[in-house]
Amino acid sequence: MPDAPVTAYIGIGGNLGDARATVERALRALATQLPGCQGLRASSLYRSAPVDAGGPDFVNAVAALQTTLSPLALLHALQALEQAEGRERPYRNAPRTLDLDVLMYGALRLDSPELTVPHPRCHERAFVLLPLAELWPEGVRPDALAAVADQRIERL
């Protein structure tokens, strides 16, 4: 566990069932159910096209929170929230009820079989960069936003 709270950024998305309600429930759960986490800030909700898979559009957001959980403990807590929403993993990029990703964990760089931070593909995805820029404008470069400008996304 870190000695002092660390700012973690969490990507949130879903495209099965009532995805908007699921993302809103996930935001409430992040604010109230994660031990060692506080100070949740959330972006607007966005609708985006699925990447590399079929299925309905996604509803996405990004949350920032202060945590004393270790990176892996945070990941496991997020996976428990996914399971509570009925998350299944039949194949890579399958449609899902809820997807929670650790995008960043302070300044930590980690590449393990279970978790990589910063998230290895966050810079390629408008559904991460636009909401992240709301919460951390100085952390998202204009050229990164320009690189994803052709991806279909809209603020809800």
Coordinates of N, CA and C in Angstrom, one line a residue:
M1 N 0.8 -1.2 0.0 CA 0.0 0.0 0.0 C 0.9 1.2 0.0
P2 N 0.4 2.3 -0.7 CA 1.2 3.5 -0.7 C 1.1 4.2 0.7
D3 N 2.1 5.0 1.1 CA 2.1 5.7 2.4 C 1.1 6.8 2.4
A4 N 0.9 7.5 1.3 CA 0.0 8.6 1.2 C -1.0 8.2 0.0
P5 N -2.2 8.8 0.0 CA -3.1 8.6 -1.1 C -2.5 8.9 -2.4
V6 N -2.8 8.1 -3.4 CA -2.4 8.3 -4.8 C -3.6 8.6 -5.7
T7 N -3.5 9.5 -6.6 CA -4.6 9.7 -7.6 C -4.5 8.6 -8.6
A8 N -5.7 7.9 -8.7 CA -5.9 6.9 -9.8 C -7.0 7.4 -10.7
Y9 N -6.8 7.1 -12.0 CA -7.8 7.4 -13.0 C -8.4 6.1 -13.4
I10 N -9.7 6.0 -13.4 CA -10.4 4.8 -13.8 C -11.3 5.0 -15.0
G11 N -11.1 4.2 -16.0 CA -11.9 4.2 -17.2 C -13.2 3.4 -16.9
I12 N -14.3 3.8 -17.3 CA -15.6 3.2 -17.0 C -16.4 3.1 -18.3
G13 N -16.9 1.9 -18.6 CA -17.7 1.7 -19.8 C -18.6 0.5 -19.8
G14 N -19.6 0.5 -20.6 CA -20.4 -0.6 -20.7 C -21.3 -0.5 -22.0
N15 N -21.7 -1.6 -22.6 CA -22.6 -1.5 -23.7 C -23.7 -2.6 -23.8
L16 N -23.9 -3.3 -22.7 CA -25.0 -4.3 -22.6 C -26.0 -3.8 -21.6
G17 N -27.3 -4.1 -21.9 CA -28.3 -3.7 -20.9 C -28.5 -2.2 -20.9
D18 N -28.9 -1.6 -19.8 CA -29.0 -0.2 -19.7 C -27.6 0.4 -19.3
A19 N -26.8 0.6 -20.3 CA -25.4 0.9 -20.0 C -25.3 2.3 -19.3
R20 N -26.1 3.2 -19.6 CA -26.0 4.5 -18.8 C -26.3 4.3 -17.3
A21 N -27.3 3.5 -17.0 CA -27.6 3.3 -15.6 C -26.5 2.5 -15.0
T22 N -25.9 1.5 -15.7 CA -24.8 0.7 -15.1 C -23.6 1.6 -14.8
V23 N -23.2 2.5 -15.8 CA -22.1 3.4 -15.5 C -22.4 4.3 -14.4
E24 N -23.6 4.8 -14.2 CA -24.0 5.7 -13.1 C -23.9 4.9 -11.8
R25 N -24.3 3.7 -11.8 CA -24.2 2.8 -10.6 C -22.7 2.6 -10.2
A26 N -21.9 2.4 -11.3 CA -20.5 2.2 -11.0 C -19.8 3.4 -10.4
L27 N -20.2 4.6 -10.9 CA -19.7 5.8 -10.3 C -20.1 5.9 -8.8
R28 N -21.3 5.6 -8.5 CA -21.8 5.6 -7.1 C -21.0 4.6 -6.3
A29 N -20.8 3.4 -6.8 CA -20.0 2.4 -6.1 C -18.6 2.8 -5.9
L30 N -18.0 3.4 -6.9 CA -16.6 3.9 -6.7 C -16.5 5.0 -5.6
A31 N -17.6 5.7 -5.5 CA -17.6 6.8 -4.5 C -17.9 6.3 -3.1
T32 N -18.5 5.1 -3.0 CA -19.0 4.7 -1.6 C -18.6 3.3 -1.2
Q33 N -18.1 2.4 -2.1 CA -17.9 1.0 -1.8 C -16.5 0.6 -1.8
L34 N -15.6 1.4 -2.3 CA -14.2 0.9 -2.3 C -13.4 1.3 -1.1
P35 N -12.9 0.4 -0.3 CA -12.1 0.7 0.9 C -10.8 1.5 0.4
G36 N -10.5 2.4 1.3 CA -9.2 3.1 1.0 C -9.3 4.1 -0.2
C37 N -10.5 4.4 -0.6 CA -10.7 5.3 -1.7 C -11.7 6.5 -1.3
Q38 N -11.3 7.7 -1.8 CA -12.2 8.8 -1.5 C -12.0 9.9 -2.5
G39 N -12.7 11.0 -2.4 CA -12.6 12.1 -3.3 C -12.8 11.9 -4.7
L40 N -13.9 11.1 -5.0 CA -14.2 10.8 -6.4 C -14.6 12.1 -7.2
R41 N -14.0 12.2 -8.4 CA -14.4 13.2 -9.3 C -14.7 12.4 -10.6
A42 N -15.8 12.8 -11.3 CA -16.2 12.1 -12.5 C -16.4 13.0 -13.7
S43 N -16.0 12.5 -14.9 CA -16.2 13.2 -16.1 C -17.7 13.2 -16.5
S44 N -18.0 13.8 -17.5 CA -19.3 13.7 -18.2 C -19.4 12.3 -18.7
L45 N -20.6 11.9 -19.1 CA -20.8 10.6 -19.7 C -20.7 10.8 -21.2
Y46 N -20.2 9.8 -21.9 CA -20.0 9.9 -23.4 C -20.6 8.6 -24.0
R47 N -21.1 8.7 -25.3 CA -21.5 7.6 -26.1 C -20.4 7.4 -27.2
S48 N -20.0 6.2 -27.3 CA -18.9 5.9 -28.3 C -19.2 4.6 -29.0
A49 N -18.6 4.5 -30.2 CA -18.7 3.3 -31.0 C -17.8 2.2 -30.4
P50 N -18.2 0.9 -30.5 CA -17.3 -0.1 -30.0 C -16.0 -0.1 -30.8
V51 N -14.9 -0.5 -30.2 CA -13.6 -0.6 -30.8 C -13.3 -2.1 -31.1
D52 N -13.0 -2.4 -32.3 CA -12.5 -3.8 -32.6 C -13.6 -4.9 -32.3
A53 N -14.8 -4.5 -32.2 CA -15.9 -5.5 -31.9 C -17.2 -5.0 -32.3
G54 N -18.2 -5.9 -32.5 CA -19.5 -5.4 -32.7 C -20.2 -5.1 -31.5
G55 N -21.5 -4.9 -31.6 CA -22.3 -4.7 -30.4 C -22.8 -3.2 -30.4
P56 N -23.7 -3.0 -29.4 CA -24.2 -1.6 -29.3 C -23.1 -0.6 -28.9
D57 N -23.5 0.7 -29.0 CA -22.6 1.8 -28.6 C -22.3 1.6 -27.1
F58 N -21.2 2.1 -26.7 CA -20.8 2.2 -25.3 C -21.2 3.5 -24.6
V59 N -21.4 3.4 -23.3 CA -21.5 4.6 -22.5 C -20.2 4.6 -21.7
N60 N -19.4 5.7 -21.7 CA -18.1 5.8 -21.1 C -18.0 7.0 -20.2
A61 N -17.1 6.9 -19.2 CA -16.7 8.0 -18.4 C -15.3 7.7 -17.8
V62 N -14.7 8.7 -17.2 CA -13.5 8.5 -16.4 C -13.7 9.1 -15.0
A63 N -13.2 8.4 -14.0 CA -13.3 8.9 -12.7 C -11.8 9.0 -12.1
A64 N -11.7 10.0 -11.3 CA -10.4 10.2 -10.6 C -10.7 10.0 -9.1
L65 N -9.9 9.3 -8.4 CA -10.1 9.1 -7.0 C -8.7 9.0 -6.3
Q66 N -8.8 9.3 -5.0 CA -7.6 9.2 -4.1 C -7.7 7.8 -3.5
T67 N -6.6 7.1 -3.5 CA -6.6 5.7 -3.0 C -5.4 5.4 -2.2
T68 N -5.5 4.6 -1.2 CA -4.4 4.0 -0.5 C -4.3 2.6 -0.8
L69 N -5.1 2.1 -1.7 CA -5.0 0.7 -2.1 C -3.8 0.6 -3.0
S70 N -3.2 -0.6 -3.0 CA -2.1 -0.8 -4.0 C -2.7 -1.0 -5.4
P71 N -1.9 -0.8 -6.4 CA -2.5 -1.0 -7.8 C -3.2 -2.3 -8.0
L72 N -2.7 -3.4 -7.5 CA -3.3 -4.7 -7.7 C -4.6 -4.8 -6.8
A73 N -4.5 -4.3 -5.6 CA -5.7 -4.3 -4.8 C -6.8 -3.5 -5.4
L74 N -6.5 -2.3 -6.0 CA -7.5 -1.5 -6.7 C -8.1 -2.3 -7.9
L75 N -7.2 -2.9 -8.7 CA -7.7 -3.7 -9.8 C -8.7 -4.8 -9.3
H76 N -8.3 -5.5 -8.3 CA -9.2 -6.5 -7.8 C -10.5 -6.0 -7.3
A77 N -10.5 -4.8 -6.6 CA -11.7 -4.2 -6.2 C -12.6 -3.8 -7.4
L78 N -12.0 -3.3 -8.4 CA -12.7 -2.9 -9.6 C -13.3 -4.2 -10.3
Q79 N -12.6 -5.2 -10.3 CA -13.1 -6.5 -10.9 C -14.3 -7.0 -10.1
A80 N -14.3 -6.9 -8.8 CA -15.4 -7.3 -8.0 C -16.6 -6.5 -8.3
L81 N -16.5 -5.2 -8.6 CA -17.6 -4.3 -9.0 C -18.1 -4.8 -10.4
E82 N -17.2 -5.1 -11.3 CA -17.6 -5.7 -12.6 C -18.4 -6.9 -12.4
Q83 N -17.9 -7.8 -11.6 CA -18.6 -9.1 -11.4 C -20.0 -8.9 -10.8
A84 N -20.2 -7.9 -9.9 CA -21.5 -7.6 -9.3 C -22.5 -7.1 -10.4
E85 N -22.0 -6.6 -11.5 CA -22.8 -6.1 -12.6 C -23.0 -7.2 -13.7
G86 N -22.5 -8.4 -13.4 CA -22.7 -9.5 -14.4 C -21.7 -9.5 -15.5
R87 N -20.5 -9.0 -15.3 CA -19.4 -9.0 -16.3 C -19.0 -10.4 -16.7
E88 N -19.0 -10.7 -17.9 CA -18.5 -11.9 -18.5 C -17.3 -11.6 -19.4
R89 N -16.4 -12.5 -19.6 CA -15.3 -12.3 -20.5 C -15.2 -13.5 -21.5
P90 N -16.2 -13.6 -22.4 CA -16.1 -14.7 -23.3 C -15.0 -14.6 -24.4
Y91 N -14.6 -13.4 -24.7 CA -13.5 -13.2 -25.7 C -13.0 -11.8 -25.6
R92 N -11.9 -11.5 -26.1 CA -11.3 -10.1 -26.1 C -12.2 -9.1 -26.7
N93 N -12.4 -8.0 -26.1 CA -13.3 -6.9 -26.6 C -14.7 -7.3 -26.8
A94 N -15.2 -8.3 -26.1 CA -16.6 -8.7 -26.2 C -17.5 -7.6 -25.6
P95 N -18.7 -7.5 -26.1 CA -19.6 -6.6 -25.4 C -19.7 -6.9 -23.9
R96 N -19.9 -5.9 -23.1 CA -19.9 -6.1 -21.7 C -20.8 -5.2 -20.9
T97 N -21.3 -5.7 -19.8 CA -22.2 -4.9 -18.9 C -21.4 -3.7 -18.3
L98 N -20.1 -4.0 -17.8 CA -19.3 -3.0 -17.2 C -17.9 -3.4 -17.3
D99 N -17.1 -2.4 -17.7 CA -15.6 -2.5 -17.8 C -15.0 -1.4 -17.0
L100 N -14.2 -1.7 -16.1 CA -13.5 -0.8 -15.2 C -12.0 -1.0 -15.4
D101 N -11.3 0.0 -15.9 CA -9.8 -0.1 -16.1 C -9.0 0.9 -15.3
V102 N -7.9 0.5 -14.7 CA -7.0 1.4 -14.1 C -6.2 2.0 -15.3
L103 N -6.5 3.3 -15.5 CA -5.8 4.0 -16.6 C -4.5 4.5 -16.1
M104 N -4.4 5.1 -14.9 CA -3.2 5.6 -14.4 C -3.3 5.5 -12.9
Y105 N -2.1 5.3 -12.3 CA -2.0 5.2 -10.8 C -0.8 6.1 -10.4
G106 N -1.2 7.4 -10.1 CA -0.1 8.3 -9.8 C 0.9 8.4 -11.0
A107 N 2.1 8.4 -10.7 CA 3.2 8.4 -11.7 C 3.8 7.0 -12.0
L108 N 3.1 6.0 -11.3 CA 3.7 4.7 -11.4 C 3.6 4.2 -12.8
R109 N 4.7 3.5 -13.2 CA 4.8 2.7 -14.4 C 4.9 1.2 -14.0
L110 N 4.0 0.4 -14.5 CA 4.0 -1.0 -14.1 C 3.6 -1.8 -15.3
D111 N 4.3 -2.9 -15.5 CA 4.0 -3.8 -16.6 C 4.1 -5.2 -16.0
S112 N 3.0 -5.8 -15.6 CA 3.0 -7.1 -15.1 C 2.0 -7.9 -15.9
P113 N 2.0 -9.2 -15.7 CA 1.0 -10.0 -16.4 C -0.5 -9.7 -16.0
E114 N -0.7 -9.1 -14.9 CA -2.0 -8.8 -14.4 C -2.5 -7.4 -14.7
L115 N -1.5 -6.4 -14.7 CA -1.8 -5.0 -14.8 C -0.7 -4.2 -15.4
T116 N -1.1 -3.4 -16.3 CA -0.1 -2.5 -16.9 C -0.7 -1.0 -16.8
V117 N 0.1 -0.2 -16.1 CA -0.2 1.2 -16.0 C 1.0 2.1 -16.4
P118 N 0.8 3.2 -17.1 CA -0.5 3.6 -17.6 C -1.1 2.5 -18.6
H119 N -2.4 2.6 -18.7 CA -3.1 1.6 -19.6 C -2.5 1.7 -21.0
P120 N -2.1 0.6 -21.6 CA -1.3 0.6 -22.8 C -2.0 1.2 -24.0
R121 N -3.3 1.3 -24.0 CA -4.0 1.8 -25.2 C -4.8 3.0 -24.9
C122 N -4.7 3.6 -23.8 CA -5.5 4.8 -23.5 C -5.3 6.0 -24.4
H123 N -4.1 6.1 -24.9 CA -3.7 7.2 -25.8 C -4.3 7.1 -27.2
E124 N -4.9 5.9 -27.5 CA -5.4 5.6 -28.8 C -7.0 5.8 -28.8
R125 N -7.6 6.1 -27.7 CA -9.0 6.0 -27.6 C -9.7 7.3 -27.2
A126 N -10.5 7.8 -28.0 CA -11.3 9.1 -27.7 C -12.1 8.9 -26.5
F127 N -12.7 7.7 -26.3 CA -13.6 7.5 -25.1 C -12.8 7.5 -23.8
V128 N -11.5 7.5 -23.9 CA -10.7 7.7 -22.7 C -10.2 9.1 -22.6
L129 N -9.6 9.6 -23.7 CA -9.0 10.9 -23.7 C -9.9 12.1 -23.5
L130 N -11.1 12.1 -24.1 CA -12.0 13.2 -23.9 C -12.5 13.3 -22.5
P131 N -13.0 12.2 -21.9 CA -13.4 12.4 -20.4 C -12.2 12.6 -19.5
L132 N -11.0 12.0 -19.8 CA -9.8 12.3 -19.0 C -9.4 13.7 -19.1
A133 N -9.5 14.3 -20.2 CA -9.2 15.8 -20.4 C -10.1 16.7 -19.6
E134 N -11.3 16.3 -19.3 CA -12.2 17.0 -18.4 C -11.6 17.1 -17.0
L135 N -11.1 16.0 -16.5 CA -10.6 15.9 -15.2 C -9.1 16.3 -15.0
W136 N -8.4 16.1 -16.1 CA -6.9 16.4 -16.0 C -6.5 17.0 -17.3
P137 N -6.9 18.3 -17.6 CA -6.6 18.9 -18.9 C -5.1 19.0 -19.2
E138 N -4.3 19.2 -18.2 CA -2.9 19.3 -18.4 C -2.2 18.0 -18.7
G139 N -2.9 16.9 -18.4 CA -2.3 15.6 -18.7 C -2.6 15.0 -20.0
V140 N -3.5 15.7 -20.8 CA -3.9 15.1 -22.1 C -3.4 16.1 -23.2
R141 N -2.4 15.7 -24.0 CA -1.8 16.6 -24.9 C -2.8 16.9 -26.1
P142 N -2.7 18.1 -26.7 CA -3.6 18.4 -27.8 C -3.3 17.5 -29.0
D143 N -2.1 17.1 -29.2 CA -1.8 16.2 -30.4 C -2.4 14.8 -30.1
A144 N -2.6 14.4 -28.9 CA -3.2 13.1 -28.6 C -4.7 13.2 -28.9
L145 N -5.4 14.3 -28.6 CA -6.8 14.5 -28.9 C -7.0 14.6 -30.4
A146 N -6.0 15.3 -31.1 CA -6.1 15.4 -32.5 C -6.0 14.0 -33.2
A147 N -5.2 13.1 -32.6 CA -5.0 11.8 -33.2 C -6.3 10.9 -33.1
V148 N -7.2 11.2 -32.2 CA -8.4 10.4 -32.1 C -9.7 11.2 -32.6
A149 N -9.5 12.3 -33.2 CA -10.6 13.2 -33.6 C -11.5 12.5 -34.6
D150 N -11.1 11.5 -35.3 CA -11.9 10.8 -36.3 C -12.8 9.7 -35.6
Q151 N -12.6 9.4 -34.3 CA -13.4 8.4 -33.7 C -14.8 9.0 -33.2
R152 N -15.8 8.2 -33.5 CA -17.2 8.7 -33.2 C -17.4 8.6 -31.7
I153 N -17.7 9.8 -31.1 CA -18.0 10.0 -29.7 C -18.8 11.2 -29.5
E154 N -19.7 11.2 -28.5 CA -20.5 12.3 -28.2 C -20.8 12.4 -26.7
R155 N -20.8 13.6 -26.2 CA -21.1 13.8 -24.8 C -22.6 13.7 -24.6
L156 N -23.0 13.0 -23.6 CA -24.4 12.8 -23.3 C -24.9 13.9 -22.4

